[in-house]
Amino acid sequence: MGVSDAAWMRQALAQARLAAEKDEVPVGAVLVDEAGELVAAGHNQPISTNDPSAHAEIVTLRAAAQKRANYRLPGCTLYVTLEPCTMCVGALVHARVKRLVYGATEPRSGAIESAQRLFESGQYNHRPEVEGGLLAGECSQLLIAFFQARRTVRK
């Protein structure tokens, strides 16, 4: 029996905790292939790398593409702790990721169901299967705690 979706999301949460330890917004991702094997993992790094595109999804897709020597990642599932933004949705489309599973919604910049619904536009030549809300409470709580701690420090 393979690893469950919840177990993969827990690995993405572990990546998000690594981001928080580096004072990055705690978002983590893992990419799993069609055989149920981990291809790559990553977490938010825009501050530490001075790279505005270094979101968890992008970091993970880049690592997977390098590992496979191919920018296309068909058959793969991306697990990410937060609903992807517009940039990350574009990367998922170009990489031809088969399935996207995310935890918490992102009311301000979520591009799947919250601020925008990009896949409903019909404009993309590829649309992954999407499942939102997996371990949403744990994913949300990690973000809430991170931002509460930052506000407390600034007071």
Short mmCIF file of N, CA and C in Angstrom, two decimals:
data_model
loop_
_atom_site.label_atom_id
_atom_site.label_comp_id
_atom_site.label_asym_id
_atom_site.label_seq_id
_atom_site.Cartn_x
_atom_site.Cartn_y
_atom_site.Cartn_z
N MET A 1 0.84 -1.19 0.00
CA MET A 1 0.00 0.00 0.00
C MET A 1 0.88 1.25 0.00
N GLY A 2 0.50 2.23 -0.79
CA GLY A 2 1.28 3.46 -0.90
C GLY A 2 1.02 4.42 0.25
N VAL A 3 1.76 5.48 0.21
CA VAL A 3 1.61 6.54 1.21
C VAL A 3 0.32 7.30 0.91
N SER A 4 -0.41 7.66 1.96
CA SER A 4 -1.69 8.35 1.77
C SER A 4 -1.48 9.83 1.46
N ASP A 5 -2.53 10.44 0.91
CA ASP A 5 -2.49 11.87 0.66
C ASP A 5 -2.17 12.64 1.94
N ALA A 6 -2.77 12.24 3.05
CA ALA A 6 -2.53 12.94 4.32
C ALA A 6 -1.07 12.83 4.74
N ALA A 7 -0.46 11.68 4.52
CA ALA A 7 0.95 11.51 4.88
C ALA A 7 1.84 12.41 4.01
N TRP A 8 1.52 12.52 2.73
CA TRP A 8 2.29 13.42 1.87
C TRP A 8 2.11 14.87 2.32
N MET A 9 0.88 15.23 2.70
CA MET A 9 0.66 16.61 3.16
C MET A 9 1.42 16.86 4.45
N ARG A 10 1.55 15.85 5.28
CA ARG A 10 2.35 16.02 6.50
C ARG A 10 3.81 16.27 6.16
N GLN A 11 4.28 15.67 5.09
CA GLN A 11 5.65 15.96 4.65
C GLN A 11 5.76 17.39 4.14
N ALA A 12 4.72 17.85 3.46
CA ALA A 12 4.70 19.25 3.03
C ALA A 12 4.67 20.18 4.25
N LEU A 13 3.92 19.80 5.27
CA LEU A 13 3.91 20.59 6.52
C LEU A 13 5.28 20.63 7.17
N ALA A 14 6.01 19.53 7.11
CA ALA A 14 7.38 19.51 7.65
C ALA A 14 8.26 20.50 6.88
N GLN A 15 8.06 20.58 5.58
CA GLN A 15 8.78 21.56 4.77
C GLN A 15 8.38 22.99 5.17
N ALA A 16 7.09 23.19 5.44
CA ALA A 16 6.63 24.51 5.86
C ALA A 16 7.27 24.92 7.18
N ARG A 17 7.45 23.97 8.07
CA ARG A 17 8.10 24.27 9.35
C ARG A 17 9.56 24.68 9.14
N LEU A 18 10.22 24.07 8.16
CA LEU A 18 11.59 24.47 7.82
C LEU A 18 11.61 25.93 7.36
N ALA A 19 10.62 26.32 6.58
CA ALA A 19 10.54 27.71 6.14
C ALA A 19 10.38 28.63 7.34
N ALA A 20 9.50 28.27 8.26
CA ALA A 20 9.27 29.11 9.45
C ALA A 20 10.55 29.26 10.27
N GLU A 21 11.32 28.20 10.37
CA GLU A 21 12.59 28.26 11.11
C GLU A 21 13.56 29.26 10.49
N LYS A 22 13.39 29.51 9.20
CA LYS A 22 14.25 30.47 8.49
C LYS A 22 13.58 31.84 8.38
N ASP A 23 12.49 32.03 9.13
CA ASP A 23 11.71 33.26 9.12
C ASP A 23 11.10 33.56 7.75
N GLU A 24 10.80 32.50 7.03
CA GLU A 24 10.07 32.60 5.77
C GLU A 24 8.62 32.23 6.05
N VAL A 25 7.70 32.73 5.26
CA VAL A 25 6.29 32.35 5.41
C VAL A 25 6.21 30.83 5.29
N PRO A 26 5.60 30.17 6.28
CA PRO A 26 5.63 28.71 6.33
C PRO A 26 4.70 28.01 5.33
N VAL A 27 5.23 27.85 4.13
CA VAL A 27 4.54 27.10 3.09
C VAL A 27 5.51 26.04 2.61
N GLY A 28 5.03 24.81 2.49
CA GLY A 28 5.87 23.71 2.04
C GLY A 28 5.17 22.91 0.96
N ALA A 29 5.97 22.19 0.18
CA ALA A 29 5.42 21.38 -0.91
C ALA A 29 6.26 20.13 -1.11
N VAL A 30 5.61 19.09 -1.61
CA VAL A 30 6.29 17.88 -2.06
C VAL A 30 5.66 17.44 -3.38
N LEU A 31 6.49 16.88 -4.25
CA LEU A 31 6.02 16.37 -5.53
C LEU A 31 6.26 14.87 -5.55
N VAL A 32 5.21 14.13 -5.89
CA VAL A 32 5.23 12.67 -5.87
C VAL A 32 4.91 12.16 -7.28
N ASP A 33 5.64 11.15 -7.72
CA ASP A 33 5.41 10.63 -9.07
C ASP A 33 4.26 9.61 -9.09
N GLU A 34 3.97 9.12 -10.29
CA GLU A 34 2.85 8.20 -10.47
C GLU A 34 3.03 6.88 -9.74
N ALA A 35 4.26 6.53 -9.40
CA ALA A 35 4.53 5.31 -8.65
C ALA A 35 4.45 5.53 -7.14
N GLY A 36 4.15 6.76 -6.74
CA GLY A 36 4.05 7.06 -5.32
C GLY A 36 5.39 7.32 -4.66
N GLU A 37 6.38 7.70 -5.44
CA GLU A 37 7.72 8.00 -4.91
C GLU A 37 7.93 9.51 -4.84
N LEU A 38 8.59 9.94 -3.80
CA LEU A 38 8.93 11.36 -3.66
C LEU A 38 9.93 11.75 -4.74
N VAL A 39 9.60 12.81 -5.48
CA VAL A 39 10.50 13.32 -6.52
C VAL A 39 11.30 14.50 -5.96
N ALA A 40 10.60 15.42 -5.28
CA ALA A 40 11.27 16.61 -4.75
C ALA A 40 10.41 17.22 -3.65
N ALA A 41 11.06 18.03 -2.84
CA ALA A 41 10.37 18.75 -1.76
C ALA A 41 10.99 20.13 -1.65
N GLY A 42 10.21 21.08 -1.15
CA GLY A 42 10.74 22.43 -0.99
C GLY A 42 9.83 23.27 -0.11
N HIS A 43 10.32 24.44 0.21
CA HIS A 43 9.57 25.38 1.04
C HIS A 43 9.85 26.79 0.57
N ASN A 44 9.03 27.72 1.05
CA ASN A 44 9.21 29.12 0.68
C ASN A 44 10.63 29.58 1.00
N GLN A 45 11.22 30.33 0.05
CA GLN A 45 12.57 30.86 0.22
C GLN A 45 12.79 32.22 -0.41
N PRO A 46 11.76 33.02 -0.66
CA PRO A 46 12.02 34.28 -1.36
C PRO A 46 12.90 35.26 -0.58
N ILE A 47 12.79 35.27 0.73
CA ILE A 47 13.59 36.21 1.53
C ILE A 47 15.05 35.76 1.56
N SER A 48 15.28 34.51 1.89
CA SER A 48 16.65 34.01 2.04
C SER A 48 17.41 33.93 0.73
N THR A 49 16.69 33.81 -0.39
CA THR A 49 17.35 33.71 -1.69
C THR A 49 17.25 35.00 -2.50
N ASN A 50 16.57 36.00 -1.95
CA ASN A 50 16.34 37.25 -2.69
C ASN A 50 15.72 36.97 -4.06
N ASP A 51 14.76 36.07 -4.05
CA ASP A 51 14.12 35.63 -5.29
C ASP A 51 12.61 35.64 -5.10
N PRO A 52 11.91 36.61 -5.68
CA PRO A 52 10.46 36.69 -5.48
C PRO A 52 9.70 35.50 -6.02
N SER A 53 10.32 34.71 -6.88
CA SER A 53 9.64 33.54 -7.43
C SER A 53 9.89 32.27 -6.61
N ALA A 54 10.61 32.35 -5.51
CA ALA A 54 10.99 31.16 -4.75
C ALA A 54 9.89 30.71 -3.79
N HIS A 55 8.68 30.57 -4.31
CA HIS A 55 7.58 30.00 -3.54
C HIS A 55 7.82 28.50 -3.43
N ALA A 56 7.20 27.88 -2.45
CA ALA A 56 7.39 26.44 -2.21
C ALA A 56 7.13 25.62 -3.47
N GLU A 57 6.08 25.96 -4.18
CA GLU A 57 5.73 25.20 -5.38
C GLU A 57 6.83 25.31 -6.44
N ILE A 58 7.30 26.53 -6.67
CA ILE A 58 8.31 26.77 -7.69
C ILE A 58 9.62 26.08 -7.31
N VAL A 59 10.03 26.21 -6.05
CA VAL A 59 11.25 25.56 -5.57
C VAL A 59 11.16 24.05 -5.81
N THR A 60 10.02 23.47 -5.49
CA THR A 60 9.83 22.03 -5.64
C THR A 60 9.80 21.62 -7.10
N LEU A 61 9.08 22.36 -7.93
CA LEU A 61 9.03 22.03 -9.36
C LEU A 61 10.41 22.16 -10.01
N ARG A 62 11.17 23.19 -9.62
CA ARG A 62 12.53 23.35 -10.17
C ARG A 62 13.40 22.15 -9.80
N ALA A 63 13.35 21.75 -8.54
CA ALA A 63 14.16 20.61 -8.09
C ALA A 63 13.77 19.34 -8.83
N ALA A 64 12.48 19.13 -9.01
CA ALA A 64 12.00 17.94 -9.71
C ALA A 64 12.42 17.96 -11.17
N ALA A 65 12.30 19.10 -11.82
CA ALA A 65 12.68 19.22 -13.22
C ALA A 65 14.18 18.96 -13.40
N GLN A 66 14.98 19.47 -12.49
CA GLN A 66 16.43 19.22 -12.55
C GLN A 66 16.72 17.73 -12.36
N LYS A 67 16.04 17.13 -11.40
CA LYS A 67 16.25 15.70 -11.12
C LYS A 67 15.88 14.84 -12.32
N ARG A 68 14.79 15.21 -12.98
CA ARG A 68 14.31 14.43 -14.12
C ARG A 68 14.90 14.89 -15.45
N ALA A 69 15.64 15.99 -15.42
CA ALA A 69 16.20 16.58 -16.65
C ALA A 69 15.09 16.85 -17.67
N ASN A 70 13.96 17.34 -17.16
CA ASN A 70 12.81 17.64 -18.02
C ASN A 70 11.90 18.61 -17.28
N TYR A 71 11.49 19.67 -17.94
CA TYR A 71 10.59 20.62 -17.28
C TYR A 71 9.16 20.12 -17.21
N ARG A 72 8.85 19.07 -17.92
CA ARG A 72 7.52 18.49 -17.86
C ARG A 72 7.51 17.39 -16.80
N LEU A 73 6.48 17.41 -15.99
CA LEU A 73 6.36 16.46 -14.87
C LEU A 73 5.01 15.74 -14.91
N PRO A 74 4.68 15.12 -16.03
CA PRO A 74 3.37 14.45 -16.15
C PRO A 74 3.26 13.29 -15.18
N GLY A 75 2.05 13.05 -14.74
CA GLY A 75 1.80 11.94 -13.83
C GLY A 75 2.09 12.26 -12.38
N CYS A 76 2.62 13.44 -12.11
CA CYS A 76 2.99 13.79 -10.74
C CYS A 76 1.88 14.52 -9.99
N THR A 77 1.92 14.40 -8.68
CA THR A 77 1.00 15.12 -7.79
C THR A 77 1.82 16.07 -6.94
N LEU A 78 1.38 17.32 -6.87
CA LEU A 78 2.00 18.32 -6.00
C LEU A 78 1.12 18.51 -4.78
N TYR A 79 1.71 18.32 -3.61
CA TYR A 79 1.04 18.58 -2.34
C TYR A 79 1.64 19.88 -1.80
N VAL A 80 0.79 20.85 -1.50
CA VAL A 80 1.28 22.13 -0.98
C VAL A 80 0.35 22.59 0.14
N THR A 81 0.92 23.21 1.15
CA THR A 81 0.16 23.54 2.35
C THR A 81 -0.77 24.73 2.18
N LEU A 82 -0.59 25.52 1.12
CA LEU A 82 -1.40 26.71 0.90
C LEU A 82 -1.84 26.78 -0.55
N GLU A 83 -3.05 27.21 -0.76
CA GLU A 83 -3.59 27.39 -2.11
C GLU A 83 -2.62 28.21 -2.96
N PRO A 84 -2.26 27.72 -4.14
CA PRO A 84 -1.28 28.42 -4.98
C PRO A 84 -1.76 29.78 -5.49
N CYS A 85 -0.78 30.65 -5.73
CA CYS A 85 -1.02 31.97 -6.33
C CYS A 85 -1.02 31.84 -7.85
N THR A 86 -1.23 32.94 -8.53
CA THR A 86 -1.27 32.96 -9.99
C THR A 86 0.03 32.45 -10.60
N MET A 87 1.16 32.91 -10.08
CA MET A 87 2.46 32.49 -10.61
C MET A 87 2.61 30.97 -10.52
N CYS A 88 2.26 30.43 -9.37
CA CYS A 88 2.43 28.99 -9.15
C CYS A 88 1.47 28.17 -9.99
N VAL A 89 0.26 28.68 -10.20
CA VAL A 89 -0.68 28.00 -11.10
C VAL A 89 -0.08 27.92 -12.50
N GLY A 90 0.50 29.01 -12.96
CA GLY A 90 1.14 29.01 -14.28
C GLY A 90 2.24 27.96 -14.38
N ALA A 91 3.04 27.85 -13.33
CA ALA A 91 4.11 26.85 -13.33
C ALA A 91 3.55 25.43 -13.35
N LEU A 92 2.48 25.20 -12.61
CA LEU A 92 1.85 23.88 -12.60
C LEU A 92 1.35 23.50 -14.00
N VAL A 93 0.78 24.47 -14.68
CA VAL A 93 0.28 24.24 -16.04
C VAL A 93 1.44 23.89 -16.97
N HIS A 94 2.48 24.70 -16.95
CA HIS A 94 3.62 24.47 -17.84
C HIS A 94 4.33 23.15 -17.55
N ALA A 95 4.36 22.75 -16.28
CA ALA A 95 5.01 21.49 -15.90
C ALA A 95 4.13 20.28 -16.19
N ARG A 96 2.86 20.52 -16.50
CA ARG A 96 1.90 19.45 -16.78
C ARG A 96 1.71 18.52 -15.59
N VAL A 97 1.71 19.11 -14.39
CA VAL A 97 1.45 18.33 -13.18
C VAL A 97 0.05 17.75 -13.30
N LYS A 98 -0.09 16.47 -13.00
CA LYS A 98 -1.38 15.78 -13.15
C LYS A 98 -2.39 16.19 -12.09
N ARG A 99 -1.89 16.35 -10.86
CA ARG A 99 -2.82 16.55 -9.74
C ARG A 99 -2.22 17.54 -8.75
N LEU A 100 -3.07 18.40 -8.21
CA LEU A 100 -2.70 19.37 -7.18
C LEU A 100 -3.55 19.11 -5.96
N VAL A 101 -2.89 18.98 -4.80
CA VAL A 101 -3.60 18.83 -3.52
C VAL A 101 -3.06 19.91 -2.61
N TYR A 102 -3.95 20.77 -2.09
CA TYR A 102 -3.49 21.82 -1.20
C TYR A 102 -4.28 21.82 0.10
N GLY A 103 -3.68 22.45 1.10
CA GLY A 103 -4.29 22.49 2.43
C GLY A 103 -5.18 23.70 2.62
N ALA A 104 -4.61 24.76 3.15
CA ALA A 104 -5.37 25.97 3.48
C ALA A 104 -5.68 26.80 2.24
N THR A 105 -6.79 27.50 2.29
CA THR A 105 -7.10 28.46 1.24
C THR A 105 -6.34 29.75 1.53
N GLU A 106 -6.17 30.58 0.49
CA GLU A 106 -5.46 31.86 0.61
C GLU A 106 -6.40 32.95 0.12
N PRO A 107 -7.15 33.58 1.04
CA PRO A 107 -8.18 34.53 0.63
C PRO A 107 -7.70 35.70 -0.21
N ARG A 108 -6.47 36.14 0.00
CA ARG A 108 -5.99 37.33 -0.72
C ARG A 108 -5.42 37.03 -2.09
N SER A 109 -4.71 35.92 -2.23
CA SER A 109 -4.06 35.68 -3.53
C SER A 109 -4.22 34.26 -4.05
N GLY A 110 -5.08 33.48 -3.44
CA GLY A 110 -5.32 32.12 -3.91
C GLY A 110 -5.93 32.12 -5.30
N ALA A 111 -5.36 31.35 -6.20
CA ALA A 111 -5.79 31.39 -7.59
C ALA A 111 -6.60 30.17 -8.03
N ILE A 112 -7.00 29.33 -7.06
CA ILE A 112 -7.79 28.15 -7.40
C ILE A 112 -9.26 28.36 -7.04
N GLU A 113 -9.52 28.80 -5.80
CA GLU A 113 -10.90 28.96 -5.37
C GLU A 113 -11.18 30.24 -4.59
N SER A 114 -10.15 30.97 -4.21
CA SER A 114 -10.36 32.10 -3.31
C SER A 114 -10.44 33.44 -4.05
N ALA A 115 -9.31 34.09 -4.26
CA ALA A 115 -9.29 35.40 -4.92
C ALA A 115 -9.60 35.28 -6.41
N GLN A 116 -9.14 34.19 -7.00
CA GLN A 116 -9.36 33.93 -8.42
C GLN A 116 -9.72 32.46 -8.60
N ARG A 117 -10.26 32.15 -9.74
CA ARG A 117 -10.57 30.76 -10.08
C ARG A 117 -10.03 30.51 -11.49
N LEU A 118 -8.71 30.49 -11.57
CA LEU A 118 -8.06 30.47 -12.88
C LEU A 118 -8.40 29.25 -13.72
N PHE A 119 -8.56 28.10 -13.12
CA PHE A 119 -8.84 26.91 -13.91
C PHE A 119 -10.26 26.90 -14.47
N GLU A 120 -11.12 27.74 -13.93
CA GLU A 120 -12.49 27.82 -14.44
C GLU A 120 -12.59 28.68 -15.68
N SER A 121 -11.53 29.39 -16.02
CA SER A 121 -11.57 30.30 -17.18
C SER A 121 -11.59 29.55 -18.51
N GLY A 122 -11.10 28.33 -18.52
CA GLY A 122 -11.03 27.58 -19.77
C GLY A 122 -9.90 28.04 -20.68
N GLN A 123 -9.03 28.90 -20.21
CA GLN A 123 -7.97 29.45 -21.04
C GLN A 123 -6.68 28.62 -21.04
N TYR A 124 -6.58 27.67 -20.15
CA TYR A 124 -5.34 26.89 -20.05
C TYR A 124 -5.41 25.63 -20.89
N ASN A 125 -4.28 25.28 -21.49
CA ASN A 125 -4.22 24.07 -22.31
C ASN A 125 -4.00 22.81 -21.47
N HIS A 126 -3.82 22.99 -20.17
CA HIS A 126 -3.68 21.86 -19.25
C HIS A 126 -4.33 22.26 -17.94
N ARG A 127 -5.05 21.33 -17.36
CA ARG A 127 -5.67 21.58 -16.07
C ARG A 127 -5.49 20.36 -15.19
N PRO A 128 -4.75 20.52 -14.09
CA PRO A 128 -4.59 19.37 -13.20
C PRO A 128 -5.88 19.06 -12.45
N GLU A 129 -5.98 17.83 -11.97
CA GLU A 129 -7.03 17.50 -11.03
C GLU A 129 -6.71 18.30 -9.76
N VAL A 130 -7.73 18.81 -9.09
CA VAL A 130 -7.49 19.65 -7.92
C VAL A 130 -8.31 19.15 -6.73
N GLU A 131 -7.64 19.08 -5.58
CA GLU A 131 -8.31 18.80 -4.32
C GLU A 131 -7.80 19.79 -3.30
N GLY A 132 -8.70 20.56 -2.72
CA GLY A 132 -8.32 21.53 -1.70
C GLY A 132 -8.84 21.12 -0.34
N GLY A 133 -8.20 21.66 0.69
CA GLY A 133 -8.69 21.47 2.05
C GLY A 133 -8.10 20.30 2.82
N LEU A 134 -7.11 19.60 2.25
CA LEU A 134 -6.52 18.47 2.96
C LEU A 134 -5.68 18.98 4.14
N LEU A 135 -6.01 18.55 5.34
CA LEU A 135 -5.35 19.00 6.56
C LEU A 135 -5.34 20.53 6.65
N ALA A 136 -6.43 21.12 6.20
CA ALA A 136 -6.51 22.59 6.15
C ALA A 136 -6.32 23.22 7.52
N GLY A 137 -6.86 22.61 8.55
CA GLY A 137 -6.71 23.17 9.90
C GLY A 137 -5.26 23.25 10.33
N GLU A 138 -4.51 22.17 10.12
CA GLU A 138 -3.08 22.17 10.48
C GLU A 138 -2.30 23.18 9.65
N CYS A 139 -2.61 23.22 8.37
CA CYS A 139 -1.91 24.14 7.48
C CYS A 139 -2.20 25.59 7.87
N SER A 140 -3.46 25.88 8.13
CA SER A 140 -3.86 27.24 8.53
C SER A 140 -3.24 27.63 9.86
N GLN A 141 -3.27 26.71 10.80
CA GLN A 141 -2.75 27.01 12.14
C GLN A 141 -1.27 27.37 12.11
N LEU A 142 -0.51 26.70 11.27
CA LEU A 142 0.91 27.00 11.15
C LEU A 142 1.11 28.44 10.66
N LEU A 143 0.33 28.85 9.69
CA LEU A 143 0.41 30.22 9.17
C LEU A 143 -0.06 31.24 10.21
N ILE A 144 -1.16 30.94 10.87
CA ILE A 144 -1.69 31.85 11.89
C ILE A 144 -0.67 32.06 13.00
N ALA A 145 -0.09 30.98 13.49
CA ALA A 145 0.90 31.07 14.57
C ALA A 145 2.12 31.88 14.12
N PHE A 146 2.56 31.67 12.90
CA PHE A 146 3.71 32.39 12.37
C PHE A 146 3.46 33.89 12.35
N PHE A 147 2.31 34.29 11.81
CA PHE A 147 2.03 35.72 11.71
C PHE A 147 1.70 36.35 13.07
N GLN A 148 1.08 35.60 13.95
CA GLN A 148 0.84 36.11 15.31
C GLN A 148 2.17 36.38 16.01
N ALA A 149 3.11 35.48 15.88
CA ALA A 149 4.43 35.66 16.50
C ALA A 149 5.13 36.88 15.92
N ARG A 150 5.00 37.10 14.63
CA ARG A 150 5.64 38.27 14.01
C ARG A 150 5.01 39.56 14.51
N ARG A 151 3.69 39.57 14.67
CA ARG A 151 3.02 40.78 15.17
C ARG A 151 3.42 41.06 16.61
N THR A 152 3.58 40.02 17.41
CA THR A 152 3.97 40.17 18.81
C THR A 152 5.37 40.76 18.92
N VAL A 153 6.29 40.32 18.07
CA VAL A 153 7.65 40.81 18.07
C VAL A 153 7.71 42.28 17.68
N ARG A 154 6.86 42.71 16.77
CA ARG A 154 6.88 44.08 16.26
C ARG A 154 6.28 45.08 17.23
N LYS A 155 5.46 44.63 18.19
CA LYS A 155 4.80 45.56 19.11
C LYS A 155 5.76 46.22 20.05
#
